[in-house]
Amino acid sequence: MDMTINESKLGFEVSFPFDTRKNDAVREIHGSWWNETKKCWVVPRRKQGELKRLQARFNKGHKDVGLLPSQVGFEVEACVADKTLPKLSIEIPLKRALREYQADGVAYGIEKKRTLIGDQQGLGKTIQAIAMVVAQKAFPCLVICKSSLVLNWEKEIKDWTHEKPMVFRDSVKRSWPVFFQSHFCQFGIVSYDSLKKYFVTGFKEPGEDEVFMVKHIMYRSEISLFKSVIVDESHYIKDEKVLRTKLTVGLCLRRQSVYLLSGTPVLNAPEELYPQLVALGIANHFGSKANFKALYGKNNPRQKEALPYLNYLLHRHGYYRRLKSEVATDIPPKTRQVILCEIDNREEYDLAEKNFRKFLEERLMMTGGQIDRALRAEALVQMMRLREISARGKLKDAYQWIDDLLEQGEKVVIFGHHKEITRALAQYRPDTTVRLCGSADKETLDRRKQKFQTDPAIQACVCSLLADSEGHTLTAASNIGLLEFPWHFGKAEQAEDRVHRIGTVYPVTASYFLGSRTIDRKIYKLIMSKKDIHDLVTGTEEDVENRVVDNLINLFNQKDEEDEE
């Protein structure tokens, strides 16, 4: 009869009909002991590798499929059901206060040091990871993220900490180590696409029977400076064959702390999780790669039994996830966030802004610095042109935002102003998107709204700020994006309230897409600085727009104005 292995709170319980060879082999495992009550050997969990080798040696026809207990027992059930996290007991020098559930996550991450943060979008995975690093003073810290999120990471670090971030750019391609050696910067932010450029000196040729692996990558010696690594959107390293994955894994090795962030670490199959476990440095708790695939993959007839065990192991060794519904009492009903975008049509925008500044300089000189009606009207036309160029330059980031949320099973509402922009958004995922626009008749609009509200296959709704910021109920979504925004806060709030209405079940997150070094930053600051209702009560909508336009004219006319702080 084969050797039977079950896991209990004591460790691995090993039983078999008496066999001298098996008995001696198990006894030789350091830490093993005989449980007289249960009539079995108990082997410490840390000796799982040795136990697997014995299993392979003694079990007839045994295949390397790992240690899946036939009866996982109460310990596993308790771990899956009880997601209680430790309480934070230390002060962390942050500029802002963490929410209670965020503090719990930070406490867990500090304790484990290697953690996959799986919170639902909008719960602050970024903030928690930053706080974990700051609490441990694990500097310098390398942040690896998508290129579209580099500026957002820089902003979050500045907003939340007293530390200095540095974005990896061509200007520091060779000199970046100096900034960390001198303690001038504590965080370095780099995109997945740039890992090779900044950290790799070359590659070794694999042997004749070898496949290309992390060990064949020659990194700059200075990567040893990094004490911690944060990997954002870690599902980007789900494919072990892709160079991006190998580069990231290599950078995570031998670090004091490693934190991975993803609301969807597994998009298609459980095997996608394994490279992320390797990056974390906890894959040894899950068996070999072949083990993992055989045990949790679709070809295992016991997959349904195995997956709860995988969930148990994840929570035990470094993973947590909360949904908005689980922490709703700790979240405000509506949260706003800024998504900074590096526009991809920079040359076009800079030329248009240069011409606009020149126009203002000449006209204000003619009017003696006074802003008359004619100047205001012409300036408005040119500002609208700047907004439209910026919006086009942000489309790729909007598409990525939509992709990320839809992959998590979320529904989204996104607003634009220009027809070209709303059309492009609607055409991005036409099979899963409805578009509400003023030109459609009421029956068509109602049908589209109903589909978005009730049909799981329709995940995105594109609206026009001009026509659709009022009168629609779109509460099937808890995420709203504004790729373009109006001249005053009242209209923006009306757009937000298409999703956030009485009866809304989950907290709403409103994301404002701002083009870096564009008119967006100026408009956003102005409308948010004047967001009380007094503007709407004491003046007409036109009055509010005129005041904003006048303020913008003055801002653009200022020399050497810096709007990136």
Coordinates of C-alpha atoms in Angstrom, one line a residue:
M1 CA 0.0 0.0 0.0
D2 CA 1.2 3.5 -0.8
M3 CA 2.4 6.1 1.7
T4 CA -0.5 8.4 2.7
I5 CA 0.2 12.0 3.5
N6 CA -2.3 14.3 5.1
E7 CA -1.8 17.8 6.5
S8 CA -3.0 18.8 10.0
K9 CA -2.2 21.5 12.5
L10 CA 0.8 19.4 13.6
G11 CA 2.4 19.2 10.2
F12 CA 2.3 16.4 7.6
E13 CA 0.9 13.1 9.0
V14 CA 2.5 10.2 7.2
S15 CA 1.0 6.7 7.5
F16 CA 1.7 3.3 5.7
P17 CA 1.5 -0.4 6.5
F18 CA 4.6 -1.3 8.5
D19 CA 7.7 -1.3 6.2
T20 CA 11.2 -1.1 7.7
R21 CA 12.6 0.9 4.7
K22 CA 9.8 3.5 4.8
N23 CA 10.0 3.6 8.6
D24 CA 13.7 4.3 8.7
A25 CA 13.5 6.8 5.8
V26 CA 10.8 8.9 7.5
R27 CA 12.6 8.7 10.9
E28 CA 15.8 10.2 9.3
I29 CA 13.9 13.4 8.3
H30 CA 15.0 15.9 10.9
G31 CA 12.2 16.9 13.2
S32 CA 9.9 14.0 12.5
W33 CA 8.3 12.2 15.4
W34 CA 6.0 9.3 16.0
N35 CA 2.4 10.1 17.1
E36 CA 1.4 7.2 19.3
T37 CA -2.2 8.3 19.5
K38 CA -2.8 8.6 15.7
K39 CA -0.3 5.8 14.9
C40 CA 1.5 7.9 12.3
W41 CA 4.6 9.8 11.7
V42 CA 4.5 13.6 11.9
V43 CA 6.9 15.6 9.6
P44 CA 7.4 19.4 10.0
R45 CA 6.0 21.4 7.1
R46 CA 9.4 22.9 6.4
K47 CA 10.5 19.4 5.3
Q48 CA 7.9 19.1 2.6
G49 CA 10.6 18.8 -0.1
E50 CA 12.2 15.7 1.6
L51 CA 8.8 14.2 2.1
K52 CA 7.9 14.6 -1.5
R53 CA 11.1 12.8 -2.5
L54 CA 10.2 9.9 -0.2
Q55 CA 6.7 9.8 -1.7
A56 CA 8.2 9.6 -5.2
R57 CA 10.6 6.9 -4.1
F58 CA 8.2 4.6 -2.4
N59 CA 4.8 5.1 -4.1
K60 CA 4.3 2.8 -7.0
G61 CA 3.7 4.7 -10.3
H62 CA 3.9 7.9 -8.3
K63 CA 4.0 11.1 -10.4
D64 CA 5.3 14.4 -9.1
V65 CA 1.9 16.0 -8.4
G66 CA 2.7 17.5 -5.0
L67 CA 1.2 17.0 -1.6
L68 CA -2.5 17.4 -1.8
P69 CA -4.2 16.1 1.3
S70 CA -7.2 13.9 0.6
Q71 CA -8.7 15.5 3.7
V72 CA -7.3 19.0 4.0
G73 CA -8.9 19.4 7.5
F74 CA -10.2 22.2 9.6
E75 CA -7.0 24.3 9.4
V76 CA -7.4 25.0 5.7
E77 CA -11.1 25.8 6.1
A78 CA -10.3 28.2 8.9
C79 CA -7.6 30.0 6.9
V80 CA -9.8 30.5 3.9
A81 CA -12.8 31.6 5.9
D82 CA -10.9 33.7 8.4
K83 CA -9.4 36.6 6.5
T84 CA -8.7 38.6 9.6
L85 CA -5.5 40.6 9.3
P86 CA -3.2 41.8 12.1
K87 CA -3.6 45.3 13.5
L88 CA -0.9 47.9 12.9
S89 CA 0.9 48.6 16.1
I90 CA 3.6 51.0 15.0
E91 CA 3.6 54.6 13.8
I92 CA 4.5 55.1 10.1
P93 CA 5.8 58.6 9.1
L94 CA 3.2 59.3 6.4
K95 CA 1.7 62.7 5.4
R96 CA -1.8 61.2 5.5
A97 CA -3.7 58.7 7.6
L98 CA -4.4 55.2 6.4
R99 CA -7.9 53.9 6.5
E100 CA -8.4 51.1 9.0
Y101 CA -8.5 48.3 6.4
Q102 CA -5.4 49.7 4.7
A103 CA -3.5 49.7 8.0
D104 CA -4.5 46.1 8.5
G105 CA -3.0 45.2 5.1
V106 CA 0.1 47.1 5.9
A107 CA 0.6 45.2 9.2
Y108 CA 0.3 41.9 7.3
G109 CA 2.8 43.0 4.6
I110 CA 5.3 44.1 7.3
E111 CA 4.9 40.8 9.0
K112 CA 5.3 38.7 5.9
K113 CA 7.7 41.0 4.0
R114 CA 6.8 39.1 0.8
T115 CA 3.1 39.7 -0.1
L116 CA 0.8 39.7 -3.0
I117 CA -1.7 42.5 -2.4
G118 CA -4.9 41.5 -4.2
D119 CA -7.4 44.2 -3.1
Q120 CA -10.2 45.2 -5.5
Q121 CA -9.5 48.3 -7.6
G122 CA -10.0 51.5 -5.7
L123 CA -9.0 50.3 -2.3
G124 CA -5.5 51.7 -2.3
K125 CA -3.0 48.9 -3.1
T126 CA -0.5 51.5 -4.1
I127 CA -0.7 53.3 -0.8
Q128 CA -0.4 50.1 1.2
A129 CA 2.7 49.0 -0.6
I130 CA 4.4 52.4 -0.1
A131 CA 3.5 52.4 3.6
M132 CA 5.0 48.9 4.0
V133 CA 8.3 50.0 2.5
V134 CA 8.4 53.3 4.6
A135 CA 7.6 51.4 7.8
Q136 CA 10.6 49.1 7.3
K137 CA 12.8 51.9 5.9
A138 CA 13.5 49.4 3.1
F139 CA 15.3 52.0 0.9
P140 CA 16.1 52.3 -1.8
C141 CA 12.9 50.8 -3.2
L142 CA 12.5 49.9 -6.9
V143 CA 8.9 50.3 -8.2
I144 CA 8.2 48.4 -11.5
C145 CA 5.0 49.4 -13.2
K146 CA 3.3 50.0 -16.6
S147 CA 4.6 53.1 -18.5
S148 CA 1.2 54.7 -18.2
L149 CA 1.4 54.6 -14.4
V150 CA 5.0 55.9 -13.8
L151 CA 3.8 59.5 -13.2
N152 CA 1.0 58.3 -10.8
W153 CA 3.5 56.4 -8.7
E154 CA 5.7 59.5 -8.5
K155 CA 2.7 61.5 -7.4
E156 CA 1.5 59.0 -4.8
I157 CA 4.9 58.8 -3.2
K158 CA 5.1 62.6 -3.1
D159 CA 1.6 62.9 -1.7
W160 CA 2.0 60.3 1.0
T161 CA 5.6 60.3 2.1
H162 CA 8.5 62.6 3.0
E163 CA 10.7 60.5 0.7
K164 CA 12.0 61.5 -2.7
P165 CA 11.1 59.5 -5.8
M166 CA 13.1 59.4 -9.0
V167 CA 11.7 58.3 -12.4
F168 CA 14.2 56.4 -14.5
R169 CA 14.7 58.5 -17.7
D170 CA 17.4 58.6 -20.4
S171 CA 19.2 61.4 -18.6
V172 CA 20.1 59.0 -15.7
K173 CA 20.7 55.9 -17.7
R174 CA 24.3 55.6 -16.5
S175 CA 24.2 57.8 -13.4
W176 CA 21.2 56.5 -11.6
P177 CA 23.2 54.6 -8.9
V178 CA 24.6 57.9 -7.6
F179 CA 21.2 59.1 -6.6
F180 CA 20.6 56.1 -4.4
Q181 CA 24.2 55.8 -3.1
S182 CA 24.0 59.4 -1.9
H183 CA 20.6 58.8 -0.3
F184 CA 19.2 61.6 -2.5
C185 CA 16.3 59.4 -3.6
Q186 CA 14.5 56.6 -1.8
F187 CA 12.2 55.4 -4.5
G188 CA 13.1 54.6 -8.1
I189 CA 10.2 54.2 -10.6
V190 CA 10.7 52.3 -13.8
S191 CA 8.4 50.8 -16.5
Y192 CA 8.4 47.2 -17.5
D193 CA 9.5 48.3 -21.0
S194 CA 12.7 49.9 -19.6
L195 CA 14.1 47.2 -17.3
K196 CA 16.6 46.0 -19.9
K197 CA 17.7 49.5 -20.7
Y198 CA 18.6 50.5 -17.1
F199 CA 19.6 47.3 -15.4
V200 CA 21.0 44.7 -17.9
T201 CA 24.5 44.6 -19.3
G202 CA 24.1 41.5 -21.5
F203 CA 23.0 37.9 -21.7
K204 CA 24.8 34.6 -21.4
E205 CA 24.2 32.0 -24.1
P206 CA 22.2 29.0 -22.8
G207 CA 23.8 25.6 -23.0
E208 CA 22.8 23.2 -25.8
D209 CA 20.1 21.6 -23.8
E210 CA 19.1 24.6 -21.8
V211 CA 16.3 27.1 -22.2
F212 CA 16.8 30.8 -21.5
M213 CA 16.4 31.5 -17.8
V214 CA 17.0 34.3 -15.3
K215 CA 20.5 33.0 -14.6
H216 CA 21.5 33.9 -18.1
I217 CA 20.7 37.6 -17.5
M218 CA 23.7 39.8 -16.6
Y219 CA 22.5 42.6 -14.4
R220 CA 24.4 45.7 -13.4
S221 CA 26.0 45.1 -10.1
E222 CA 24.3 48.3 -8.7
I223 CA 20.9 46.5 -8.5
S224 CA 22.1 45.3 -5.2
L225 CA 21.5 48.8 -3.9
F226 CA 17.7 48.1 -3.9
K227 CA 16.5 46.7 -0.5
S228 CA 12.9 46.3 -1.7
V229 CA 10.9 45.9 -4.9
I230 CA 7.3 46.8 -5.6
V231 CA 5.8 45.1 -8.7
D232 CA 2.6 46.9 -9.8
E233 CA 0.0 45.0 -12.0
S234 CA 1.9 41.8 -11.3
H235 CA -0.3 39.8 -13.7
Y236 CA 2.0 41.4 -16.3
I237 CA 4.6 38.8 -15.3
K238 CA 2.2 35.8 -15.6
D239 CA 4.0 34.3 -18.6
E240 CA 7.4 32.8 -17.6
K241 CA 8.5 32.7 -21.2
V242 CA 8.4 36.5 -21.7
L243 CA 11.6 38.5 -21.2
R244 CA 9.7 41.0 -19.1
T245 CA 8.9 38.3 -16.6
K246 CA 12.4 37.0 -16.3
L247 CA 13.8 40.5 -15.9
T248 CA 11.4 41.3 -13.1
V249 CA 12.0 38.0 -11.3
G250 CA 15.7 38.6 -11.4
L251 CA 15.3 42.1 -9.9
C252 CA 13.2 40.6 -7.1
L253 CA 15.7 38.0 -6.0
R254 CA 17.6 38.5 -2.7
R255 CA 15.6 41.6 -1.6
Q256 CA 14.6 42.4 2.0
S257 CA 11.0 42.9 1.0
V258 CA 9.0 42.3 -2.2
Y259 CA 5.4 43.4 -2.8
L260 CA 3.3 42.4 -5.8
L261 CA 0.1 44.3 -6.6
S262 CA -2.7 42.9 -8.7
G263 CA -6.5 42.7 -8.4
T264 CA -6.4 39.9 -11.0
P265 CA -3.2 37.8 -10.5
V266 CA -4.9 35.0 -12.3
L267 CA -6.6 35.9 -15.6
N268 CA -7.0 32.6 -17.3
A269 CA -5.4 29.7 -15.5
P270 CA -3.8 29.1 -12.0
E271 CA -0.4 28.4 -13.6
E272 CA -0.2 32.1 -14.3
L273 CA 0.3 32.6 -10.6
Y274 CA 3.6 30.6 -10.4
P275 CA 6.0 33.2 -11.9
Q276 CA 4.6 35.7 -9.4
L277 CA 5.2 33.4 -6.5
V278 CA 8.8 33.0 -7.8
A279 CA 9.2 36.8 -7.8
L280 CA 7.9 36.9 -4.3
G281 CA 10.4 34.2 -3.2
I282 CA 7.7 32.0 -1.7
A283 CA 7.3 29.4 -4.6
N284 CA 9.0 26.8 -2.4
H285 CA 5.9 26.6 -0.3
F286 CA 3.9 25.5 -3.4
G287 CA 6.2 22.8 -4.8
S288 CA 8.0 22.7 -8.2
K289 CA 6.6 24.3 -11.3
A290 CA 5.7 20.9 -12.7
N291 CA 4.0 20.1 -9.4
F292 CA 2.1 23.3 -9.5
K293 CA 0.8 22.9 -13.0
A294 CA -0.1 19.2 -12.5
L295 CA -1.9 19.9 -9.2
Y296 CA -3.8 23.1 -10.0
G297 CA -4.0 23.0 -13.8
K298 CA -7.2 22.1 -15.7
N299 CA -5.8 18.6 -16.6
N300 CA -5.9 17.5 -13.0
P301 CA -9.2 15.7 -12.4
R302 CA -9.0 16.8 -8.8
Q303 CA -8.6 20.5 -9.6
K304 CA -11.8 21.5 -7.8
E305 CA -10.4 19.9 -4.7
A306 CA -7.0 21.4 -5.2
L307 CA -7.9 25.0 -5.8
P308 CA -9.3 25.7 -2.2
Y309 CA -6.0 24.2 -1.0
L310 CA -4.1 26.7 -3.2
N311 CA -6.2 29.5 -1.7
Y312 CA -5.3 28.3 1.7
L313 CA -1.5 28.2 0.9
L314 CA -1.7 31.7 -0.6
H315 CA -3.3 33.3 2.5
R316 CA -0.9 31.4 4.7
H317 CA 2.3 32.5 3.0
G318 CA 1.7 36.0 1.7
Y319 CA -1.6 37.1 0.1
Y320 CA -4.7 39.0 1.0
R321 CA -7.7 40.4 -0.9
R322 CA -10.6 42.6 0.2
L323 CA -13.6 43.6 -1.9
K324 CA -15.3 47.0 -1.7
S325 CA -18.3 45.4 -0.3
E326 CA -16.3 44.0 2.6
V327 CA -14.8 47.3 3.7
A328 CA -17.6 49.6 2.6
T329 CA -18.1 51.1 6.1
D330 CA -14.4 52.2 6.0
I331 CA -14.6 54.0 2.6
P332 CA -16.3 57.3 1.8
P333 CA -19.3 56.9 -0.5
K334 CA -17.3 58.6 -3.2
T335 CA -13.6 58.9 -3.8
R336 CA -11.7 61.0 -6.4
Q337 CA -8.4 60.1 -7.8
V338 CA -6.1 61.6 -10.4
I339 CA -4.5 59.5 -13.1
L340 CA -1.5 61.4 -14.6
C341 CA -0.9 60.6 -18.3
E342 CA 2.2 61.1 -20.4
I343 CA 0.4 62.1 -23.7
D344 CA 1.6 60.4 -26.8
N345 CA 1.2 63.5 -29.1
R346 CA 3.6 65.8 -27.1
E347 CA 5.0 67.6 -30.1
E348 CA 1.6 68.5 -31.4
Y349 CA 0.4 69.7 -28.0
D350 CA 3.6 71.8 -27.3
L351 CA 3.3 73.6 -30.6
A352 CA -0.3 74.4 -30.0
E353 CA 0.4 75.7 -26.5
K354 CA 3.4 77.7 -27.8
N355 CA 1.1 79.4 -30.4
F356 CA -1.5 80.1 -27.7
R357 CA 0.9 81.7 -25.3
K358 CA 2.2 83.9 -28.2
F359 CA -1.3 84.9 -29.1
L360 CA -2.1 85.9 -25.4
E361 CA 1.1 87.9 -25.2
E362 CA 0.3 89.9 -28.3
R363 CA -3.4 90.4 -27.5
L364 CA -2.9 91.4 -23.9
M365 CA -0.3 93.9 -25.0
M366 CA -2.8 95.4 -27.3
T367 CA -5.5 95.6 -24.7
G368 CA -3.3 96.9 -21.9
G369 CA -3.6 93.6 -20.0
Q370 CA -7.4 93.7 -19.9
I371 CA -9.4 90.6 -20.8
D372 CA -12.2 91.8 -23.1
R373 CA -15.0 89.7 -24.6
A374 CA -13.3 89.2 -27.9
L375 CA -10.1 88.0 -26.3
R376 CA -12.0 85.7 -24.0
A377 CA -13.9 84.2 -27.0
E378 CA -10.8 83.6 -29.1
A379 CA -8.9 82.2 -26.0
L380 CA -11.7 79.8 -25.3
V381 CA -11.5 78.4 -28.9
Q382 CA -7.8 77.8 -28.6
M383 CA -8.1 76.3 -25.1
M384 CA -10.7 73.9 -26.4
R385 CA -8.2 72.9 -29.0
L386 CA -5.6 72.3 -26.4
R387 CA -8.1 70.1 -24.4
E388 CA -8.9 68.1 -27.5
I389 CA -5.3 67.5 -28.3
S390 CA -4.6 66.4 -24.7
A391 CA -7.6 64.1 -24.7
R392 CA -6.4 62.3 -27.9
G393 CA -3.0 61.9 -26.2
K394 CA -4.6 60.3 -23.2
L395 CA -6.6 57.7 -25.1
K396 CA -4.1 54.9 -24.7
D397 CA -4.2 55.4 -20.9
A398 CA -7.9 55.4 -20.9
Y399 CA -7.9 52.1 -22.9
Q400 CA -5.6 50.6 -20.3
W401 CA -7.8 51.7 -17.5
I402 CA -10.8 50.2 -19.2
D403 CA -8.9 46.9 -19.8
D404 CA -7.8 46.6 -16.2
L405 CA -11.2 47.1 -14.7
L406 CA -13.0 44.9 -17.2
E407 CA -10.5 42.1 -16.6
Q408 CA -11.6 42.3 -12.9
G409 CA -15.2 41.9 -13.9
E410 CA -16.1 45.5 -13.2
K411 CA -18.3 47.8 -15.1
V412 CA -17.2 51.3 -16.0
V413 CA -18.6 54.6 -17.1
I414 CA -16.3 57.0 -18.9
F415 CA -17.0 60.6 -20.0
G416 CA -15.6 62.7 -22.8
H417 CA -16.5 66.0 -24.4
H418 CA -15.4 66.0 -28.0
K419 CA -17.3 63.7 -30.4
E420 CA -14.0 62.4 -31.8
I421 CA -13.0 61.3 -28.2
T422 CA -16.3 59.6 -27.2
R423 CA -16.4 57.9 -30.6
A424 CA -12.9 56.5 -30.1
L425 CA -13.8 55.3 -26.6
A426 CA -16.9 53.6 -27.8
Q427 CA -15.1 51.9 -30.7
Y428 CA -12.3 50.5 -28.5
R429 CA -14.4 47.5 -27.2
P430 CA -17.5 47.8 -29.4
D431 CA -19.0 44.4 -28.4
T432 CA -19.0 45.2 -24.7
T433 CA -19.7 49.0 -24.9
V434 CA -22.8 51.2 -25.2
R435 CA -22.6 54.8 -26.1
L436 CA -25.0 57.4 -24.8
C437 CA -25.1 60.6 -26.9
G438 CA -27.5 63.5 -27.4
S439 CA -28.2 62.6 -31.0
A440 CA -29.9 59.3 -30.1
D441 CA -33.7 59.2 -29.6
K442 CA -35.1 58.6 -26.1
E443 CA -36.1 55.0 -26.9
T444 CA -32.6 54.1 -28.1
L445 CA -31.0 55.8 -25.1
D446 CA -33.3 53.9 -22.6
R447 CA -32.6 50.6 -24.3
R448 CA -28.8 51.2 -24.1
K449 CA -29.0 52.2 -20.5
Q450 CA -31.0 49.2 -19.6
K451 CA -28.5 46.9 -21.4
F452 CA -25.7 48.5 -19.4
Q453 CA -27.6 48.1 -16.1
T454 CA -28.7 44.5 -16.6
D455 CA -26.6 42.7 -19.2
P456 CA -23.3 41.2 -17.8
A457 CA -21.8 41.2 -21.3
I458 CA -22.1 45.1 -21.5
Q459 CA -19.3 46.3 -19.3
A460 CA -18.6 49.9 -20.5
C461 CA -20.7 52.9 -21.1
V462 CA -19.4 56.0 -22.9
C463 CA -21.1 59.3 -22.2
S464 CA -20.8 62.9 -23.4
L465 CA -20.2 65.6 -20.8
L466 CA -22.3 68.0 -22.9
A467 CA -25.4 65.8 -23.2
D468 CA -25.2 63.0 -20.6
S469 CA -24.0 64.4 -17.4
E470 CA -27.6 64.7 -16.2
G471 CA -30.7 62.4 -16.1
H472 CA -29.1 59.0 -16.5
T473 CA -28.9 56.3 -13.8
L474 CA -25.8 54.1 -14.4
T475 CA -25.4 52.5 -10.9
A476 CA -24.3 49.1 -12.3
A477 CA -20.8 50.6 -12.2
S478 CA -18.8 51.8 -9.3
N479 CA -16.0 53.3 -11.4
I480 CA -16.3 56.4 -13.4
G481 CA -13.6 58.0 -15.5
L482 CA -13.5 61.6 -16.9
L483 CA -11.1 61.7 -19.8
E484 CA -12.2 65.3 -20.4
F485 CA -13.9 67.5 -17.8
P486 CA -16.0 70.7 -17.8
W487 CA -15.2 74.2 -16.8
H488 CA -16.7 74.0 -13.3
F489 CA -17.1 71.5 -10.6
G490 CA -20.9 71.4 -10.7
K491 CA -20.9 69.6 -14.1
A492 CA -18.2 67.2 -13.0
E493 CA -20.2 66.3 -9.9
Q494 CA -23.3 65.7 -12.0
A495 CA -21.3 63.3 -14.2
E496 CA -20.1 61.5 -11.1
D497 CA -23.6 61.2 -9.8
R498 CA -24.7 59.1 -12.8
V499 CA -23.0 56.3 -10.8
H500 CA -23.2 57.6 -7.3
R501 CA -27.0 57.8 -6.5
I502 CA -29.3 56.9 -3.7
G503 CA -29.3 53.1 -3.5
T504 CA -25.8 52.7 -4.8
V505 CA -24.5 49.5 -3.1
Y506 CA -20.7 50.0 -3.3
P507 CA -18.5 53.1 -2.9
V508 CA -17.8 54.9 -6.1
T509 CA -14.3 55.8 -7.5
A510 CA -14.1 58.8 -9.9
S511 CA -10.9 58.9 -11.9
Y512 CA -9.8 62.1 -13.5
F513 CA -7.3 61.7 -16.4
L514 CA -4.9 64.6 -16.5
G515 CA -2.3 65.0 -19.2
S516 CA 1.1 65.8 -17.7
R517 CA 2.3 69.3 -18.6
T518 CA -1.0 70.2 -20.3
I519 CA -3.9 72.5 -19.8
D520 CA -5.6 69.7 -17.9
R521 CA -3.6 70.3 -14.7
K522 CA -4.6 74.0 -14.7
I523 CA -8.3 73.3 -15.3
Y524 CA -8.5 70.6 -12.7
K525 CA -6.8 72.8 -10.0
L526 CA -9.2 75.6 -10.8
I527 CA -12.4 73.6 -10.7
M528 CA -11.5 71.8 -7.6
S529 CA -10.4 75.0 -5.8
K530 CA -13.8 76.5 -6.5
K531 CA -16.0 73.4 -6.1
D532 CA -18.4 74.7 -3.5
I533 CA -21.9 75.4 -4.7
H534 CA -21.6 79.1 -4.2
D535 CA -20.3 79.4 -7.7
L536 CA -23.5 78.0 -9.1
V537 CA -25.9 79.8 -6.8
T538 CA -24.4 83.3 -7.2
G539 CA -23.9 83.3 -11.0
T540 CA -25.0 81.6 -14.2
E541 CA -23.2 78.8 -15.8
E542 CA -21.7 81.3 -18.3
D543 CA -20.4 83.4 -15.4
V544 CA -18.6 80.4 -13.9
E545 CA -17.1 79.5 -17.3
N546 CA -16.0 83.1 -17.9
R547 CA -14.2 83.2 -14.5
V548 CA -12.4 80.0 -15.2
V549 CA -11.3 81.1 -18.7
D550 CA -10.1 84.4 -17.3
N551 CA -8.1 82.6 -14.6
L552 CA -6.6 80.3 -17.2
I553 CA -5.6 83.2 -19.4
N554 CA -3.7 84.7 -16.5
L555 CA -2.1 81.4 -15.7
F556 CA -0.9 80.9 -19.3
N557 CA 0.4 84.4 -19.4
Q558 CA 2.7 83.9 -16.4
K559 CA 6.3 83.3 -17.2
D560 CA 8.1 80.1 -16.2
E561 CA 4.9 78.8 -14.6
E562 CA 5.3 75.4 -13.0
D563 CA 2.2 73.3 -12.8
E564 CA 3.6 69.9 -12.0
E565 CA 3.8 70.2 -8.3

